[in-house]
Short mmCIF file of the C-alpha atoms (twelve columns), coordinates in Angstrom:
data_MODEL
# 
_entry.id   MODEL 
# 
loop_
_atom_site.group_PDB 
_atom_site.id 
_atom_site.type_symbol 
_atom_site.label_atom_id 
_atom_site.label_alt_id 
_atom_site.label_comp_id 
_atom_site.label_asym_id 
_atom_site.label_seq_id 
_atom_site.Cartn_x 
_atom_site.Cartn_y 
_atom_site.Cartn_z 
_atom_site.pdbx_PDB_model_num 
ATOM 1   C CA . UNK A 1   106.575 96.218  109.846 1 
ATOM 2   C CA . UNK A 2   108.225 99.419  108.729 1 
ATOM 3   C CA . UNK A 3   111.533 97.824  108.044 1 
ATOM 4   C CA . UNK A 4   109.756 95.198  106.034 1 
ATOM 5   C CA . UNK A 5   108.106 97.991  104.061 1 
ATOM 6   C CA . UNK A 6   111.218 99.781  103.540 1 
ATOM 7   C CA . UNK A 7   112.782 97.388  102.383 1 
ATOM 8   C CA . UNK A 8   109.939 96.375  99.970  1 
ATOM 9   C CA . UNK A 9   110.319 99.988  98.698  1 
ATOM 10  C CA . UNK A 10  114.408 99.272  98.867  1 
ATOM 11  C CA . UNK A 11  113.435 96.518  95.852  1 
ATOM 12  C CA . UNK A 12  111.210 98.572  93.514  1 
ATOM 13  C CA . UNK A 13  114.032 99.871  91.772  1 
ATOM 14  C CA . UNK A 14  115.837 96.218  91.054  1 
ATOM 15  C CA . UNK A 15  112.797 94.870  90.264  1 
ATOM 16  C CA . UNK A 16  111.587 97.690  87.309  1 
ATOM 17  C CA . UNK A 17  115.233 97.192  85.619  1 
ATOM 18  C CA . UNK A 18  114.432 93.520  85.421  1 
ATOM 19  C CA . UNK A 19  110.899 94.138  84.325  1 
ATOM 20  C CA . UNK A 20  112.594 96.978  81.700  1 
ATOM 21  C CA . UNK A 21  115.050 93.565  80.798  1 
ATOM 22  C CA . UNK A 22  112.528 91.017  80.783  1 
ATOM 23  C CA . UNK A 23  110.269 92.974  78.229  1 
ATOM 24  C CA . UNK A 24  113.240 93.866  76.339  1 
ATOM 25  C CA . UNK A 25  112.673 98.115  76.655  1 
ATOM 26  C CA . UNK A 26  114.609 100.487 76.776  1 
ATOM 27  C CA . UNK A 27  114.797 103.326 79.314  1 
ATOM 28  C CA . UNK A 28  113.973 105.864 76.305  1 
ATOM 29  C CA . UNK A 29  110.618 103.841 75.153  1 
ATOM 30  C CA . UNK A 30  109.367 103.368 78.916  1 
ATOM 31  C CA . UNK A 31  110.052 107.189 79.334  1 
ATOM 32  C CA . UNK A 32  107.674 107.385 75.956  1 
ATOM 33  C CA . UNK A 33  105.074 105.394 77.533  1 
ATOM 34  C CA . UNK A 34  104.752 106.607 81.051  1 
ATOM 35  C CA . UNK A 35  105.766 110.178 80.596  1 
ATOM 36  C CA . UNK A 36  108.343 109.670 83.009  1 
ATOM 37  C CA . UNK A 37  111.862 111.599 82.418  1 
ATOM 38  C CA . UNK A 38  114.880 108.839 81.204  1 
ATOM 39  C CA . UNK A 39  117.022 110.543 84.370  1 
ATOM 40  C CA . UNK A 40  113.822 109.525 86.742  1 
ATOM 41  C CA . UNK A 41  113.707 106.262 85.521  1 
ATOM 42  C CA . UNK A 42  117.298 105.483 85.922  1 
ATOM 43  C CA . UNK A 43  117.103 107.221 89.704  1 
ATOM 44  C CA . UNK A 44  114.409 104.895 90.559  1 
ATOM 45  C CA . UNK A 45  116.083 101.828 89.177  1 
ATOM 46  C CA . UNK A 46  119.236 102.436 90.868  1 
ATOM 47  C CA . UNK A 47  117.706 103.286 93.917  1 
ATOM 48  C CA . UNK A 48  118.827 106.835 94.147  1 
ATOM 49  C CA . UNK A 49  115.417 107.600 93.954  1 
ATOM 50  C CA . UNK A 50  112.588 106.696 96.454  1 
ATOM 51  C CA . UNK A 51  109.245 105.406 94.433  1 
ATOM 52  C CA . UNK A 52  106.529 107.806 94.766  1 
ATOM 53  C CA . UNK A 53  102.702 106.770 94.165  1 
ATOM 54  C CA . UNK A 54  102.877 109.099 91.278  1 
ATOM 55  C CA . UNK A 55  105.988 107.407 89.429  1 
ATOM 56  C CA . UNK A 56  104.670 103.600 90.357  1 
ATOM 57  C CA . UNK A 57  101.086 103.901 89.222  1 
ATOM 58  C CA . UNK A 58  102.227 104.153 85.082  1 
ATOM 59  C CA . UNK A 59  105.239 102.156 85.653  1 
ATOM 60  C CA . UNK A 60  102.772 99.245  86.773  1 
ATOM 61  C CA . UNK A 61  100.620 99.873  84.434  1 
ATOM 62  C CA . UNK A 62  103.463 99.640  81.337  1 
ATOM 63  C CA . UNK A 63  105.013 96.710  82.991  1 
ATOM 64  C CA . UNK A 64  101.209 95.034  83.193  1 
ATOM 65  C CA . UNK A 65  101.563 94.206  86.760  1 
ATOM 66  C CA . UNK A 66  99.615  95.146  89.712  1 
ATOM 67  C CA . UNK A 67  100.977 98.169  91.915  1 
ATOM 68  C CA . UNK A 68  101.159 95.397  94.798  1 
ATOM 69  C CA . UNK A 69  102.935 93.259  92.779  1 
ATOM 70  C CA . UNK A 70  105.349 95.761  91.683  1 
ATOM 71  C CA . UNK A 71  105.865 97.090  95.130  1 
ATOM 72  C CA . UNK A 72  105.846 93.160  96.641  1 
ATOM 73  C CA . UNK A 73  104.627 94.577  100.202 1 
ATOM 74  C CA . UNK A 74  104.686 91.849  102.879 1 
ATOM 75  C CA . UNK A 75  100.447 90.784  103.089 1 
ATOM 76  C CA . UNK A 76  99.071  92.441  106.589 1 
ATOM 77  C CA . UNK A 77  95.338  92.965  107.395 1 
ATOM 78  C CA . UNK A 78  92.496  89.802  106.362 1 
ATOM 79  C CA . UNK A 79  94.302  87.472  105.018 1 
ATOM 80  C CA . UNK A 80  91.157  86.104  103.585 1 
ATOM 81  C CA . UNK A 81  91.488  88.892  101.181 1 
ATOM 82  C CA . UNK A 82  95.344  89.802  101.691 1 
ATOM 83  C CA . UNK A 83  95.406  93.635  101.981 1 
ATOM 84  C CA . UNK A 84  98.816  94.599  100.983 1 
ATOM 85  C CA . UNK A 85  99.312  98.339  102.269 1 
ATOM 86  C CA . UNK A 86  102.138 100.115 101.667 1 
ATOM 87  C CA . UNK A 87  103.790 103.506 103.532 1 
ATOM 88  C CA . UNK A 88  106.465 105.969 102.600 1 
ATOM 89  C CA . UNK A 89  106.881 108.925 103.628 1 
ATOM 90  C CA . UNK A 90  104.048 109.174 106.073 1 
ATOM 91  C CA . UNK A 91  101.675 107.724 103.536 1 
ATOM 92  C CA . UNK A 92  99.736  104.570 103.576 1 
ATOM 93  C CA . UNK A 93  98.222  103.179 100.370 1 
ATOM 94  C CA . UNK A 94  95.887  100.423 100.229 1 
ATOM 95  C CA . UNK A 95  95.222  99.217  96.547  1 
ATOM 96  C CA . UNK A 96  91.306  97.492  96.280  1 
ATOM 97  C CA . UNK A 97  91.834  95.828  92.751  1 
ATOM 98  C CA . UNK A 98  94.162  93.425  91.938  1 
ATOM 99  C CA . UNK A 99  93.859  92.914  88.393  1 
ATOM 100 C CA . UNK A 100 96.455  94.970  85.965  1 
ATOM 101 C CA . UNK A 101 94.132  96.376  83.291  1 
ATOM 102 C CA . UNK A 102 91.504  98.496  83.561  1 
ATOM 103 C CA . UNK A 103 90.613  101.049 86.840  1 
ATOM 104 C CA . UNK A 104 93.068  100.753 89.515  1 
ATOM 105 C CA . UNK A 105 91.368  102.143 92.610  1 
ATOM 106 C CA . UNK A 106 93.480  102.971 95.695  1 
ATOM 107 C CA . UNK A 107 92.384  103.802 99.434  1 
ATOM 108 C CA . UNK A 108 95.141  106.400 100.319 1 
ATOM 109 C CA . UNK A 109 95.721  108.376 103.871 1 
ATOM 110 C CA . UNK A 110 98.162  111.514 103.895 1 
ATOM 111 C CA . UNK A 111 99.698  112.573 107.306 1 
ATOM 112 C CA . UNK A 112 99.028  116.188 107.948 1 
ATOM 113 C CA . UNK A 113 101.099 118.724 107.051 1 
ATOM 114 C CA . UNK A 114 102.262 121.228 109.491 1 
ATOM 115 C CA . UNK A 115 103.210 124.099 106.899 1 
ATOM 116 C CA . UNK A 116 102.373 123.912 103.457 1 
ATOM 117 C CA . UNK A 117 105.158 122.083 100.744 1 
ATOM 118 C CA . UNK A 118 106.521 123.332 97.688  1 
ATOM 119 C CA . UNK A 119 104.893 121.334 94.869  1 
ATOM 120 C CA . UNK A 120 106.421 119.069 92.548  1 
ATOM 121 C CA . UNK A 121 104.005 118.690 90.127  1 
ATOM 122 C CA . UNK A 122 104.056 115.509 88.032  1 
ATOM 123 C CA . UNK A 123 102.700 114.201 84.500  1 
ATOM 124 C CA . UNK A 124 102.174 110.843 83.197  1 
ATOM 125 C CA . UNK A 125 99.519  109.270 80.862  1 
ATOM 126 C CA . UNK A 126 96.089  108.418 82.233  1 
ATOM 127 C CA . UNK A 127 92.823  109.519 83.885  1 
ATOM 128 C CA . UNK A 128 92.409  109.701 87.624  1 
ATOM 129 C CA . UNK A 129 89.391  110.316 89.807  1 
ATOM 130 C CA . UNK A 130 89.315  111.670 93.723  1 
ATOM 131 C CA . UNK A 131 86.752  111.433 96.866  1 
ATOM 132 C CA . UNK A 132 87.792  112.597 99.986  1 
ATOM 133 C CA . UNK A 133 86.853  110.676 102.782 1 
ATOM 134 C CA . UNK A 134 88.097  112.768 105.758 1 
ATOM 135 C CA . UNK A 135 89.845  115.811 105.891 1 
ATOM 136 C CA . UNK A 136 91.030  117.814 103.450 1 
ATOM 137 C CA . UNK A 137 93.142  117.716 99.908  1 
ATOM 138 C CA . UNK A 138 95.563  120.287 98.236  1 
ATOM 139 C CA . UNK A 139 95.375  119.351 95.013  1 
ATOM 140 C CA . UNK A 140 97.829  121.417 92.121  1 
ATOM 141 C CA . UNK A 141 96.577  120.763 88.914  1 
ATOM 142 C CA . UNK A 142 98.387  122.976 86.180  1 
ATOM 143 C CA . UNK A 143 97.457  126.510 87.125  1 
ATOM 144 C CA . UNK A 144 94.867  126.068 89.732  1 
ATOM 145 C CA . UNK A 145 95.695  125.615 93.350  1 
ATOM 146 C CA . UNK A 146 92.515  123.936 94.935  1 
ATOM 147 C CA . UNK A 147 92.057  122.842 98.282  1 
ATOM 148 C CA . UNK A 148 89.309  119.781 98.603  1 
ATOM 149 C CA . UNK A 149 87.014  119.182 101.598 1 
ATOM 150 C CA . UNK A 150 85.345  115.847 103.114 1 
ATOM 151 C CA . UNK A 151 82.599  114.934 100.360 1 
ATOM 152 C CA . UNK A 152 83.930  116.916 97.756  1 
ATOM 153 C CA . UNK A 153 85.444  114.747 94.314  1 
ATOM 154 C CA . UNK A 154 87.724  115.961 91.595  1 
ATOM 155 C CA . UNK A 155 88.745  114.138 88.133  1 
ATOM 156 C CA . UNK A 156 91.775  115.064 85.878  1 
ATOM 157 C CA . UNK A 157 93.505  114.221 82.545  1 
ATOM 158 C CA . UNK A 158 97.166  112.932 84.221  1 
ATOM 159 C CA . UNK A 159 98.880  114.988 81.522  1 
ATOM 160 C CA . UNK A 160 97.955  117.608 83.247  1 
ATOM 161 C CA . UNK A 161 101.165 118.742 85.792  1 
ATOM 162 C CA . UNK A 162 99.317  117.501 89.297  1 
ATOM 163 C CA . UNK A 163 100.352 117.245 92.597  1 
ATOM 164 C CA . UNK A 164 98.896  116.678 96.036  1 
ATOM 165 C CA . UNK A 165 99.160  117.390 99.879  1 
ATOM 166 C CA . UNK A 166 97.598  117.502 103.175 1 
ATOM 167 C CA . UNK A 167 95.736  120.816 103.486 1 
ATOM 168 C CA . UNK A 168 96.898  121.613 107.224 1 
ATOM 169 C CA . UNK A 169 97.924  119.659 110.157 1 
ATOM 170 C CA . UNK A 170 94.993  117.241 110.008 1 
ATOM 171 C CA . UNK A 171 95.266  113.688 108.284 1 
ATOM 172 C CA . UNK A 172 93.190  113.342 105.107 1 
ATOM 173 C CA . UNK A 173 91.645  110.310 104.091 1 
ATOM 174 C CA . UNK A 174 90.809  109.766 100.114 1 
ATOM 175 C CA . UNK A 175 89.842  107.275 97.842  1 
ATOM 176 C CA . UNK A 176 91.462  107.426 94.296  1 
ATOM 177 C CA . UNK A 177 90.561  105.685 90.810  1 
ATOM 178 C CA . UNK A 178 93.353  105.549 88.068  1 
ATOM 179 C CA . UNK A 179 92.654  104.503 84.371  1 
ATOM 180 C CA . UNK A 180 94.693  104.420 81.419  1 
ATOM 181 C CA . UNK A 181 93.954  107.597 79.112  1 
ATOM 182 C CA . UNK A 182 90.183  107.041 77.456  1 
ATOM 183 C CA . UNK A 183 89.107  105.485 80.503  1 
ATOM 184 C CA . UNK A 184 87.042  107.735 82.669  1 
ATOM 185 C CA . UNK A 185 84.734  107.077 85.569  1 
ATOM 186 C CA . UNK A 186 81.090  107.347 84.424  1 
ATOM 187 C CA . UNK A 187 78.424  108.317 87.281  1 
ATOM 188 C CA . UNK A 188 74.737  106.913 86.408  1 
ATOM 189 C CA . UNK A 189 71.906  108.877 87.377  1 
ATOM 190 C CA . UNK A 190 68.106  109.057 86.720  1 
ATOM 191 C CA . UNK A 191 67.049  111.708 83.995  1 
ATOM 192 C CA . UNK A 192 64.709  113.852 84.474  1 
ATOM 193 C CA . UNK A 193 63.332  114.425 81.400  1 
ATOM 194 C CA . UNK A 194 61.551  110.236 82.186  1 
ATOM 195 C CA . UNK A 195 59.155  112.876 84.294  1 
ATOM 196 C CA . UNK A 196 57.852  114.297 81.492  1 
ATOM 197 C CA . UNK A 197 54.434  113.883 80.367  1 
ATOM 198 C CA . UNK A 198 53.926  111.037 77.378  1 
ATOM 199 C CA . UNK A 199 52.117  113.647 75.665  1 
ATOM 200 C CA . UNK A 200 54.634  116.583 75.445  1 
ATOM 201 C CA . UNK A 201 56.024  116.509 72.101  1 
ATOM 202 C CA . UNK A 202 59.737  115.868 71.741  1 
ATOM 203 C CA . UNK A 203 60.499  116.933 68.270  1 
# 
């Protein structure tokens, strides 16, 4: 299964540069619309570069395809619903939409990390949303250098420089939501001002 999945990941960058053909696009206007750097992009498409979560989530979103899709992972789990995980470099992502537009959300486990990485924060357009699960998150988002515990959420502009780690040796488990920029996660919840009295005046 791993040599299936590196080789999956072996294909990203062939398949972008015919996506980039197919749409007719050049490597300067995908830069402009994913906020990725022209030297990344040609990296990734000539496979000197490995595809990270970070560069494939607004490079599926330009090329309106489904991370999946774009990463064309064999199908493992159900096949009733055809979970396509993918791994690199100790991570396993499990994507839980399918469609293209709209929220992408993303079921993603980080193995732990031993000593603490140097950051490479990234930037691209869009909104994105995380829950931790289990364990705990570093998350670097411009100055601030946050750690995240079981339970805990955080939400960011992705134009913000962000990056993200294991915070120890432990796993941790997290669930993320991804939106194009405008597109936020809204959380319903009962007002309390329904508990006033009918009577109190509200002028």
């Amino acid at each position: 299964m791993d040599d299936d999945l590196d080789q999956a990941l072996d294909a990203v960058g062939p398949r972008i540069r015919a996506l980039r053909k197919q749409r007719e696009t050049t490597l300067a206007e995908l830069s402009a619309t994913t906020g990725i750097s022209v030297s990344t992009l040609s990296r990734l498409e000539s496979g000197s570069r490995r595809p990270t979560l970070e560069l494939l989530l607004p490079l599926a979103r330009a090329h309106g395809v489904s991370l999946d899709e774009l990463v064309d992972a064999p199908p493992t789990g159900d096949p009733r619903i055809n979970l396509r995980p993918v791994t690199a470099h100790g991570m396993t992502m499990l994507p839980l939409t399918r469609k293209a537009g709209g929220i992408q959300a993303y079921k993603l486990v980080l193995p732990g990390a031993e000593a603490p990485k140097q950051p490479d924060p990234q930037t691209h357009e869009g909104y994105e949303w995380l829950y931790i699960l289990n364990g705990r998150l570093r998350l670097v988002l411009g100055e601030h250098d946050l750690v995240l515990a079981s339970g805990e959420a955080a939400e960011f502009d992705t134009r913000v420089p962000h990056w993200f780690d294991a915070a120890g040796p432990q796993p941790v488990e997290f669930l993320s939501l991804f939106g194009r920029q405008g597109e936020r996660v809204h959380l319903r919840a009962r007002s309390r001002a329904k508990s006033a009295s009918p009577d109190t005046d509200q002028t």
